[in-house]
mmCIF file of C-alpha atoms in Angstrom:
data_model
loop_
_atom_site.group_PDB
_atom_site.id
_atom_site.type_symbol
_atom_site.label_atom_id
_atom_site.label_comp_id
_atom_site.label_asym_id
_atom_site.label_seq_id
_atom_site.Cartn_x
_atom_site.Cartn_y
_atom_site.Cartn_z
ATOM 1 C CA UNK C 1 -126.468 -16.426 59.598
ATOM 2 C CA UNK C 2 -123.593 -14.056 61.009
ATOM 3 C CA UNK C 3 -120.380 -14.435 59.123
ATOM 4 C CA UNK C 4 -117.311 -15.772 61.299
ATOM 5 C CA UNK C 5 -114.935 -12.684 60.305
ATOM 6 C CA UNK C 6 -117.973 -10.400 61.098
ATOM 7 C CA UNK C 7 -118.193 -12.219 64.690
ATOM 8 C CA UNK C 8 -114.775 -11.757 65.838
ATOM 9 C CA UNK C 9 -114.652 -8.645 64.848
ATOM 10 C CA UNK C 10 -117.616 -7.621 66.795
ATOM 11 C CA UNK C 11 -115.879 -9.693 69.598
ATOM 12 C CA UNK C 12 -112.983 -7.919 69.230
ATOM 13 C CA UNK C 13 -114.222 -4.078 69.117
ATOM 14 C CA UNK C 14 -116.432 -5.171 71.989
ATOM 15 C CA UNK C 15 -113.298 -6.237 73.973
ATOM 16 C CA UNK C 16 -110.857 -3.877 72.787
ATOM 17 C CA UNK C 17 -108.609 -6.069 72.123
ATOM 18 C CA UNK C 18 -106.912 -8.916 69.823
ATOM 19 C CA UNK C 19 -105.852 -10.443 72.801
ATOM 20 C CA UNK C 20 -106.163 -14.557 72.377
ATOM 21 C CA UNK C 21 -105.495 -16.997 75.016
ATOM 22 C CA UNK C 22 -104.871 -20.245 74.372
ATOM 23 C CA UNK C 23 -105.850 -23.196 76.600
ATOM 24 C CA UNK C 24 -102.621 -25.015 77.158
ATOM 25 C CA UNK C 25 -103.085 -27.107 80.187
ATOM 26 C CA UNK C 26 -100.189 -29.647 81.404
ATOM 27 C CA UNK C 27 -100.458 -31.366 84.055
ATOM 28 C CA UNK C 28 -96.658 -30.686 85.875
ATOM 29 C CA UNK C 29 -97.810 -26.986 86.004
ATOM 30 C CA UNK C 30 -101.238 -26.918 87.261
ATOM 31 C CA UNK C 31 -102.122 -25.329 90.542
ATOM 32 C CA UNK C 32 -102.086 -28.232 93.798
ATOM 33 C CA UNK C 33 -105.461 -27.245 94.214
ATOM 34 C CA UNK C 34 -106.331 -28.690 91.328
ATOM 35 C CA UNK C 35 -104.649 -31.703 90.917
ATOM 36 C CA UNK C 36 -105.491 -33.180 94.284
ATOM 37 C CA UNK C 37 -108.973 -31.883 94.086
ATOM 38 C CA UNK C 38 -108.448 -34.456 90.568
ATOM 39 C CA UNK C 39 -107.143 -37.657 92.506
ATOM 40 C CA UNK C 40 -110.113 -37.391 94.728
ATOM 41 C CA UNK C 41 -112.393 -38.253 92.497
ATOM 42 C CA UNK C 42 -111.190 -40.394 90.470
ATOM 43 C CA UNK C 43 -108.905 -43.358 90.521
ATOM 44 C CA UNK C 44 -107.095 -43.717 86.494
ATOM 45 C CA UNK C 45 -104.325 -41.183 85.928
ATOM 46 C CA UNK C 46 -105.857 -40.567 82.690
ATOM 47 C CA UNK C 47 -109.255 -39.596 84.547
ATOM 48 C CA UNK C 48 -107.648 -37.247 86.965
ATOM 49 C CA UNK C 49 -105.509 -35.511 84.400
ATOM 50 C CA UNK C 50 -108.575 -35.019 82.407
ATOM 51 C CA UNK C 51 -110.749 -33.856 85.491
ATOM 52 C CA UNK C 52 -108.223 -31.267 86.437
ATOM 53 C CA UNK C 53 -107.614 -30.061 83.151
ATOM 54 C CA UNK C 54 -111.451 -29.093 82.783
ATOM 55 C CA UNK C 55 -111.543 -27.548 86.104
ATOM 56 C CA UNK C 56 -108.442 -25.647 85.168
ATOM 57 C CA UNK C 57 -109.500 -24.514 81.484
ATOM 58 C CA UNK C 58 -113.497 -23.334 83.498
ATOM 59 C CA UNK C 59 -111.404 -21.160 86.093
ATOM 60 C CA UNK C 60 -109.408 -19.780 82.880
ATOM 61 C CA UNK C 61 -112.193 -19.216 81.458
ATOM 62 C CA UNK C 62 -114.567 -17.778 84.131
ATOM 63 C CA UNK C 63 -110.953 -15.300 84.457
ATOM 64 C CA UNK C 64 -110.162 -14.111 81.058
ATOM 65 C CA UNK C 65 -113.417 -14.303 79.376
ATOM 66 C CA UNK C 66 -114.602 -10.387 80.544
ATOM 67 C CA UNK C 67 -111.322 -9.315 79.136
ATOM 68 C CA UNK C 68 -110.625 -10.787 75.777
ATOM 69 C CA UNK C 69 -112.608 -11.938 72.855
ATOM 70 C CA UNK C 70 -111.428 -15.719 72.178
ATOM 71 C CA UNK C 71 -109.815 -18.653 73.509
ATOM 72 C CA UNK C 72 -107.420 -21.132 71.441
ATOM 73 C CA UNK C 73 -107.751 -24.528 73.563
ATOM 74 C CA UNK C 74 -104.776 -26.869 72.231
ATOM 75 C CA UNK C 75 -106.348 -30.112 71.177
ATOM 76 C CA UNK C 76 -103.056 -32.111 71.635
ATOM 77 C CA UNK C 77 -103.003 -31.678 75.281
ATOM 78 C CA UNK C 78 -106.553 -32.998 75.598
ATOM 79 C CA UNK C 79 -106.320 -35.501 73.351
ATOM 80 C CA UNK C 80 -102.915 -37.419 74.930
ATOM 81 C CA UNK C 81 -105.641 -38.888 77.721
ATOM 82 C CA UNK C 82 -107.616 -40.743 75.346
ATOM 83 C CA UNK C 83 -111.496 -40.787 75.650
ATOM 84 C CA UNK C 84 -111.545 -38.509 79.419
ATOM 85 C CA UNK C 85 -109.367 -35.902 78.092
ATOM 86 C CA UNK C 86 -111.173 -35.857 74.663
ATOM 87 C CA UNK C 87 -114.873 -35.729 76.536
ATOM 88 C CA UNK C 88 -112.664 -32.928 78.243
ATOM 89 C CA UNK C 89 -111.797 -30.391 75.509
ATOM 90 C CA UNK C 90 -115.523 -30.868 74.237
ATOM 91 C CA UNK C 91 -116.710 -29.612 77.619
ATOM 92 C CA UNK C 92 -114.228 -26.274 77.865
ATOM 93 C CA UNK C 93 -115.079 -25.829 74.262
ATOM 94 C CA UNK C 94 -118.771 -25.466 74.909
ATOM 95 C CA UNK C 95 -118.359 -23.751 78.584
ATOM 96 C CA UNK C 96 -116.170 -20.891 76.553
ATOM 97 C CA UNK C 97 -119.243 -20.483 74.123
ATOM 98 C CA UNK C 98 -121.227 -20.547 76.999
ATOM 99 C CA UNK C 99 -119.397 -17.310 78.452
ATOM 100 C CA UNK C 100 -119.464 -15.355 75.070
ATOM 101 C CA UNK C 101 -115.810 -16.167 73.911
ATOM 102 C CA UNK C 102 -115.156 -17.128 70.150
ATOM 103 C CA UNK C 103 -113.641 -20.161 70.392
ATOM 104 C CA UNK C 104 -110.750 -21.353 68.021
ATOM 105 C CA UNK C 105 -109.725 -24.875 68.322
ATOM 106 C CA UNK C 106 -106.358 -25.570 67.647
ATOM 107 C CA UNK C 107 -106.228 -28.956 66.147
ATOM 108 C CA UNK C 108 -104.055 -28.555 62.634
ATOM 109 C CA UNK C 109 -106.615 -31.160 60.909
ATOM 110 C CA UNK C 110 -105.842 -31.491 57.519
ATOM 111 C CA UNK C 111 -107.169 -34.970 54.683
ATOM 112 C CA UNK C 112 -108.216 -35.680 51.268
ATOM 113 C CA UNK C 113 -111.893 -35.600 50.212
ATOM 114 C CA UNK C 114 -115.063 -37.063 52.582
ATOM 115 C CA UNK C 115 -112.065 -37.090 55.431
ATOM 116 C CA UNK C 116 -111.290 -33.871 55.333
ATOM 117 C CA UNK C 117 -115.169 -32.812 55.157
ATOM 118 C CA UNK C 118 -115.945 -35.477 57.878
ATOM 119 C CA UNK C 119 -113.221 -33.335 60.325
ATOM 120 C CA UNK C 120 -114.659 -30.218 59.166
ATOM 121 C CA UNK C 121 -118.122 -31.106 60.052
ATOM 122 C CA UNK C 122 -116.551 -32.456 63.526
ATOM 123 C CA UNK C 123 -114.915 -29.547 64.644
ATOM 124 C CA UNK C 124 -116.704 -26.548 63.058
ATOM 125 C CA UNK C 125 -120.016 -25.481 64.619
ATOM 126 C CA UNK C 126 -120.101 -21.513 64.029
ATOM 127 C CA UNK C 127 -122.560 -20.110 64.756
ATOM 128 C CA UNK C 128 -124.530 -22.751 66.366
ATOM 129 C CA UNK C 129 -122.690 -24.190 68.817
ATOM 130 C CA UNK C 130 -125.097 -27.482 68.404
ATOM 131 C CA UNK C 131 -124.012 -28.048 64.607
ATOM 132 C CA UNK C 132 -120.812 -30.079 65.547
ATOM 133 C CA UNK C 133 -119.681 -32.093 68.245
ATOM 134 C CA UNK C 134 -116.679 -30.472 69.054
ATOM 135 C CA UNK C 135 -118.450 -26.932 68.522
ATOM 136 C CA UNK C 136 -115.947 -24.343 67.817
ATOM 137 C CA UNK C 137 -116.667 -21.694 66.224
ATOM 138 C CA UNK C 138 -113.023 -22.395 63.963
ATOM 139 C CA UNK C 139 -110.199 -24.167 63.141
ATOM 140 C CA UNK C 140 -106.414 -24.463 62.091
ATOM 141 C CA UNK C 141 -105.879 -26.243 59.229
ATOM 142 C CA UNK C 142 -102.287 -27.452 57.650
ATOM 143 C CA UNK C 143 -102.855 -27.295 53.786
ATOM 144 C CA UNK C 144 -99.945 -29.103 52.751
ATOM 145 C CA UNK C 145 -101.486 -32.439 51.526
ATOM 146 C CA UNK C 146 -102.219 -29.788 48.365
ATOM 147 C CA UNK C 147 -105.651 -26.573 48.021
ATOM 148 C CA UNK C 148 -108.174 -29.442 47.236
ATOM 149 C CA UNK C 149 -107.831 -30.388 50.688
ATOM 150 C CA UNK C 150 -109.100 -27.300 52.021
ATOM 151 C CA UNK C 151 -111.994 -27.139 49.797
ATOM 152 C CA UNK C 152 -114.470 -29.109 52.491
ATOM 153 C CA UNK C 153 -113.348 -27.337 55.450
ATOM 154 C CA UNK C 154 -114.043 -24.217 53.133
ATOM 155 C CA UNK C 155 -117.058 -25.551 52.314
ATOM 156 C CA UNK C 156 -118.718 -26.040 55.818
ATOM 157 C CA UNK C 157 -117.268 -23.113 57.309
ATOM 158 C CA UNK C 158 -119.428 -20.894 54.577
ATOM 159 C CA UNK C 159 -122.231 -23.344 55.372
ATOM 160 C CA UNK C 160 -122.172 -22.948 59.522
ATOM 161 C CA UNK C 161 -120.796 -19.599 59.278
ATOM 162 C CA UNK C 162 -117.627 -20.948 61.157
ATOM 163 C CA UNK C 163 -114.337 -20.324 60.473
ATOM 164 C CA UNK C 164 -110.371 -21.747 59.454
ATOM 165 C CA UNK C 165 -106.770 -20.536 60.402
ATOM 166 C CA UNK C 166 -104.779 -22.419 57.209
ATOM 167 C CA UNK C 167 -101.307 -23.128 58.304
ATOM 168 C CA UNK C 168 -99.434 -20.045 56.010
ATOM 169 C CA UNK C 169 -95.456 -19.642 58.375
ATOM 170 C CA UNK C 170 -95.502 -20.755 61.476
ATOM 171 C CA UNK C 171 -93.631 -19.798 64.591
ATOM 172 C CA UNK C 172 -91.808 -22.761 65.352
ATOM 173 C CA UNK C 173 -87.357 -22.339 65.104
ATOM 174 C CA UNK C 174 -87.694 -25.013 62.432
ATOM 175 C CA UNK C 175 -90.410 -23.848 60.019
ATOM 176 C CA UNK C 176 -88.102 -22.786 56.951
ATOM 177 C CA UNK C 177 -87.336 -26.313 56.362
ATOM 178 C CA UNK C 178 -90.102 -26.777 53.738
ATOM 179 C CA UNK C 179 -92.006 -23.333 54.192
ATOM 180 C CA UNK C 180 -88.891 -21.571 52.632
ATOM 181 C CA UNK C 181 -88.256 -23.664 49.818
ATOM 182 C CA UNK C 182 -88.202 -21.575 46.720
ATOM 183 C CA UNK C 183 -89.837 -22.378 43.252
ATOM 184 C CA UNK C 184 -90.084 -20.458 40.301
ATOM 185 C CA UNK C 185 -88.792 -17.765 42.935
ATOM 186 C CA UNK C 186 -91.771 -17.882 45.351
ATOM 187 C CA UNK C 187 -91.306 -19.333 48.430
ATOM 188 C CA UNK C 188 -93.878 -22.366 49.526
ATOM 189 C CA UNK C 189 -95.761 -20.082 52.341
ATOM 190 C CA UNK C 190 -96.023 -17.396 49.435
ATOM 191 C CA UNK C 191 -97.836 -20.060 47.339
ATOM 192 C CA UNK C 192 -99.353 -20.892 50.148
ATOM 193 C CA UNK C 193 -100.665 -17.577 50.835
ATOM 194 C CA UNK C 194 -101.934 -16.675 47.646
ATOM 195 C CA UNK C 195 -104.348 -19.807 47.571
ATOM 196 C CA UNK C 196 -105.322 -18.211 51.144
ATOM 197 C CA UNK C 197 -106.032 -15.280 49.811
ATOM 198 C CA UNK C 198 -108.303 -15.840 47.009
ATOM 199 C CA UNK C 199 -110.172 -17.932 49.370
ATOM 200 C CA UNK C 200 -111.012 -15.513 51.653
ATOM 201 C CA UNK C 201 -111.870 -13.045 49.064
ATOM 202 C CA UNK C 202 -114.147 -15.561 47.920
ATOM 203 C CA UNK C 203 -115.836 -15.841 51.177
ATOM 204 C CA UNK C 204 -115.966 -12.555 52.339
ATOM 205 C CA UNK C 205 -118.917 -11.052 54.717
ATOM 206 C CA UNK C 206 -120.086 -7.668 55.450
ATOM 207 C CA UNK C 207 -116.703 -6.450 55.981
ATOM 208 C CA UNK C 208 -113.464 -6.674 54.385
ATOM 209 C CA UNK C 209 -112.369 -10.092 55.801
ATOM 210 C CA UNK C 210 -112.811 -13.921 54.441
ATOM 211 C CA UNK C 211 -113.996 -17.037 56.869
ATOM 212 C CA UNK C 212 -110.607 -18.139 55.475
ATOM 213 C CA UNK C 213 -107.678 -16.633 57.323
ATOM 214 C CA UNK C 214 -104.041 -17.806 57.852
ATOM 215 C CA UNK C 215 -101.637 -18.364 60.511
ATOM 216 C CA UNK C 216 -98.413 -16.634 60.745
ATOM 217 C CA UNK C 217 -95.623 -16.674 63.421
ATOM 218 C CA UNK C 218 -95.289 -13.459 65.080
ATOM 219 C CA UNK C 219 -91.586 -14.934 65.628
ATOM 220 C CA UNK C 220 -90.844 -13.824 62.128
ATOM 221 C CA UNK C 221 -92.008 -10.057 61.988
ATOM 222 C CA UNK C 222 -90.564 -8.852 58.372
ATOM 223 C CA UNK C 223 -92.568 -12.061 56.787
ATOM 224 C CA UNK C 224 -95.736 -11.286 58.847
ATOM 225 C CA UNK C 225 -95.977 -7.843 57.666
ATOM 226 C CA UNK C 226 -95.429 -9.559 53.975
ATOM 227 C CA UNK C 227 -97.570 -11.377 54.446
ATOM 228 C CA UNK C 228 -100.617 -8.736 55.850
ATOM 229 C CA UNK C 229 -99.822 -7.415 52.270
ATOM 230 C CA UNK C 230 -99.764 -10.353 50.459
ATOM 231 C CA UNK C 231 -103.111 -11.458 52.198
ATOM 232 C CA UNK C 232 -105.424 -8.529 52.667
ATOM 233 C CA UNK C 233 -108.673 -10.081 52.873
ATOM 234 C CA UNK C 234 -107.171 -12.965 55.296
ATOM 235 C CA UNK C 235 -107.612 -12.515 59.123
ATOM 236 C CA UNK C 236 -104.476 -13.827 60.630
ATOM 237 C CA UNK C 237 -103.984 -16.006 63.891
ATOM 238 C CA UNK C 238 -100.832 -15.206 65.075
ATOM 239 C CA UNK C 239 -98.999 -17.848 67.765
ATOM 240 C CA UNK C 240 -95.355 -16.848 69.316
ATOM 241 C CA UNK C 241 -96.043 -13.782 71.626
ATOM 242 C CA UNK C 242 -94.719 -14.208 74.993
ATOM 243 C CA UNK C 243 -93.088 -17.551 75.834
ATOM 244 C CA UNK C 244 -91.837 -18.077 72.169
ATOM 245 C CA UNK C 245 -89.980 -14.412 72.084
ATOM 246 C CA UNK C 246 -91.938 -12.371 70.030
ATOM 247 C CA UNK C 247 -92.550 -8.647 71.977
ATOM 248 C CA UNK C 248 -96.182 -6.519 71.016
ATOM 249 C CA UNK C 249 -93.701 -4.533 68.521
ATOM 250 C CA UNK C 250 -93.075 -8.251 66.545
ATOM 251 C CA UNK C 251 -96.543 -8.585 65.507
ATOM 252 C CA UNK C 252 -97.763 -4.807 64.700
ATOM 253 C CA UNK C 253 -97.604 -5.664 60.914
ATOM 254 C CA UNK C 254 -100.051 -8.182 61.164
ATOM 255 C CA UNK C 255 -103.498 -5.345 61.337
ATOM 256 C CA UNK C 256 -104.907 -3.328 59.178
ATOM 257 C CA UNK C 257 -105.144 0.562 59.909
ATOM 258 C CA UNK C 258 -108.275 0.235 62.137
ATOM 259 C CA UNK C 259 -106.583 -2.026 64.774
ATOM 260 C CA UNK C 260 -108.589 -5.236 62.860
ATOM 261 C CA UNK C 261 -107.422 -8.234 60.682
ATOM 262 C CA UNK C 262 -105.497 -10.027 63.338
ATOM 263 C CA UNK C 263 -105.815 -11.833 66.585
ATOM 264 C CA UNK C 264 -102.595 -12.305 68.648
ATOM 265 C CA UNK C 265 -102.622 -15.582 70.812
ATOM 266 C CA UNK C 266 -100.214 -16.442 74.070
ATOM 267 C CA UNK C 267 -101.218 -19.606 75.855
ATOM 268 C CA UNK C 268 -97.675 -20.078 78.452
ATOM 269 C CA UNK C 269 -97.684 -16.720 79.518
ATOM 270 C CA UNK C 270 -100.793 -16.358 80.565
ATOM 271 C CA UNK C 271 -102.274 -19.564 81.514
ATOM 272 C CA UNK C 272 -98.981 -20.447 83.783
ATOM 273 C CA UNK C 273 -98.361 -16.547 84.933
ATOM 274 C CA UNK C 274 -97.589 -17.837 88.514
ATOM 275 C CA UNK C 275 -95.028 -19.079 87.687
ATOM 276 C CA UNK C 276 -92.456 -16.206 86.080
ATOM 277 C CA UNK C 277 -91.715 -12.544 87.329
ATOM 278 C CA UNK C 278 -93.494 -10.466 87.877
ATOM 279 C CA UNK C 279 -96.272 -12.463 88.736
ATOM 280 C CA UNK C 280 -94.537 -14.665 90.978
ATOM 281 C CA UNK C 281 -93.383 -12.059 93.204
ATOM 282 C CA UNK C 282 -96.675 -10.409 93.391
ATOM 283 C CA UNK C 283 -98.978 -13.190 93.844
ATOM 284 C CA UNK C 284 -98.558 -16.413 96.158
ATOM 285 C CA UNK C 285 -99.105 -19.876 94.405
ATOM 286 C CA UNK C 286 -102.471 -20.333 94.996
ATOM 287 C CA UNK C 287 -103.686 -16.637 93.828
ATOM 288 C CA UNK C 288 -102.493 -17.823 90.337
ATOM 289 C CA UNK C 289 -105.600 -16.797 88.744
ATOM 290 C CA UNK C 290 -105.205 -13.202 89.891
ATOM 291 C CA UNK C 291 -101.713 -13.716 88.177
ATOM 292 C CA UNK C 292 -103.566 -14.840 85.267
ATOM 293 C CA UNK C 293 -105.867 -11.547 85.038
ATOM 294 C CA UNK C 294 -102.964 -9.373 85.781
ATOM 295 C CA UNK C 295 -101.199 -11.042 82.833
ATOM 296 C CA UNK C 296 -104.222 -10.757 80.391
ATOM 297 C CA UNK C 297 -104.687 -7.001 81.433
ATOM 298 C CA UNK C 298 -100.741 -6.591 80.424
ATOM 299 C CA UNK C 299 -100.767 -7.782 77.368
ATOM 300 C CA UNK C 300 -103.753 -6.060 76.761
ATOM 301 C CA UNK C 301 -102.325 -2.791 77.141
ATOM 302 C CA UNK C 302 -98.593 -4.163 75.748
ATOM 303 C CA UNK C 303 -100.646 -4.624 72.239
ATOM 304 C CA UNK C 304 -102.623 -1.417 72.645
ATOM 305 C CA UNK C 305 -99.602 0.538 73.345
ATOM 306 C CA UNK C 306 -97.289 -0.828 70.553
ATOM 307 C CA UNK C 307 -99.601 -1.500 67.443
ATOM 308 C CA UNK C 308 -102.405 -0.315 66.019
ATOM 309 C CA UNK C 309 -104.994 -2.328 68.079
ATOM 310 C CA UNK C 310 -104.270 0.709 70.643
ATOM 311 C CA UNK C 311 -107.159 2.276 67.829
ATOM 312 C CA UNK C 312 -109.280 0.016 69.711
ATOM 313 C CA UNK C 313 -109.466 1.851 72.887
#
């Protein structure tokens, strides 16, 4: 069995890239096309948002998966339409295995005991995409129901050789309500962190990496290069490049010296390129999935040029 760090690595240095896209679809923004392609076929609302959200995620997928090494579909969107959007996410999940891509699934799952381990064993297929249901090769994780929570997603992640992104500082304005609370003069994502870290040392593979990695807001930049320090065998997810604010120069702490140990995701930016400059000048409405390659090749080279991932090239 291949380890999960030792995949996306491989992934990565086969792309060139740490370049993540997340799968973000809502239904206000997607292309015409697409939508009344949708309401042809089916009658519910919930049926046609789900149809055109598949058809949207494939043609994302058929776009960006010769550039970058993983996709980050956003459970929450899916999940809003009840069974059809839900049947939905399972089918992008397995078409993005299908075309090579790592795929991360975004769905912040998080319980106590045979729960927890019943949602790990849902969502985390690794390397087999026929070991789970949902079939992702990872996912996010919030930890803050306490570390013996995270002990049965650990568990069948080193058993599938799949993968978790525990919830460490996020990127959200509001995060240092609880996350910055101090005690005994550590903060709550240092704690946090340091139960992340011995985790991942504890499942390490060939390389220098855990299954068990962390995310981290690239919308704070001094606390994600802390944080690369404070978790050196932890691969780190990183959400808040693009649409949130964060620039390529925000989230350079987050890798090691060889370009590895993080992947850097932007879902708005990409997946909805149409509709913001430069795109939207270049491209007419319904060429938004050239828009979408052009904006995948940029922040490519945006990451390349302004951190070490450049060391990728």
């Amino acid at each position: 069995m291949h380890h999960f760090s030792d995949r996306l690595n491989a992934a990565i240095r086969s792309k060139k890239t740490p370049a993540l896209v997340g799968l973000d679809p809502r239904f206000d923004w997607l292309p015409e096309e697409i939508v009344s392609a949708a309401e042809a076929k089916h009658s519910s609302k919930a049926e046609i948002v789900a149809a055109a959200f598949e058809e949207f995620c494939f043609r994302m997928i058929d776009v960006v998966a010769p550039l970058v090494p993983a996709v980050k579909p956003q459970a929450a969107f899916f999940e809003e339409w009840g069974p059809a959007g839900c049947l939905a996410l399972q089918r992008v999940i397995k078409r993005a295995r299908e075309a090579g891509l790592v795929v991360i699934c975004d769905a912040k799952r998080g319980d106590i005991g045979s729960t927890a381990e019943a949602y790990a064993r849902a969502y985390l297929a690794g390397e087999d995409p026929e070991s789970a249901i949902w079939a992702a090769d990872c996912l996010t994780v919030n930890p803050y129901l306490g570390s013996d929570t995270l002990q049965p997603f650990v568990k069948v992640a080193v058993e599938r050789g799949a993968g978790i992104y525990v919830l460490v500082r996020t990127s959200n304005p509001g995060a240092g309500t609880f996350q910055d609370r101090k005690t005994d003069g550590h903060t709550l994502y240092e704690c946090v962190a340091a139960v992340v870290n011995d985790l991942a040392l504890n499942t390490t593979g060939n390389g220098h990496y855990g299954a068990i990695g962390a995310v981290v807001g690239a919308t704070y930049p001094e606390e994600l290069t802390q944080l690369r320090e404070l978790m050196p065998h932890a691969p780190l997810l990183v959400p808040g490049y693009g649409s949130q604010g964060a620039g390529a120069g925000d989230v350079a702490g987050a890798f090691d010296a060889e370009g590895l140990g993080a992947i850097i995701n932007s879902s708005r930016g990409i997946n909805f390129a149409i509709r913001k400059e430069p795109y939207s000048e270049k491209f007419a409405p319904e060429e938004w999935e050239q828009a979408v390659e052009a904006a995948t090749h940029d922040m490519i080279a945006d990451l390349a040029e302004h951190t070490p991932a450049g060391k990728l090239q």
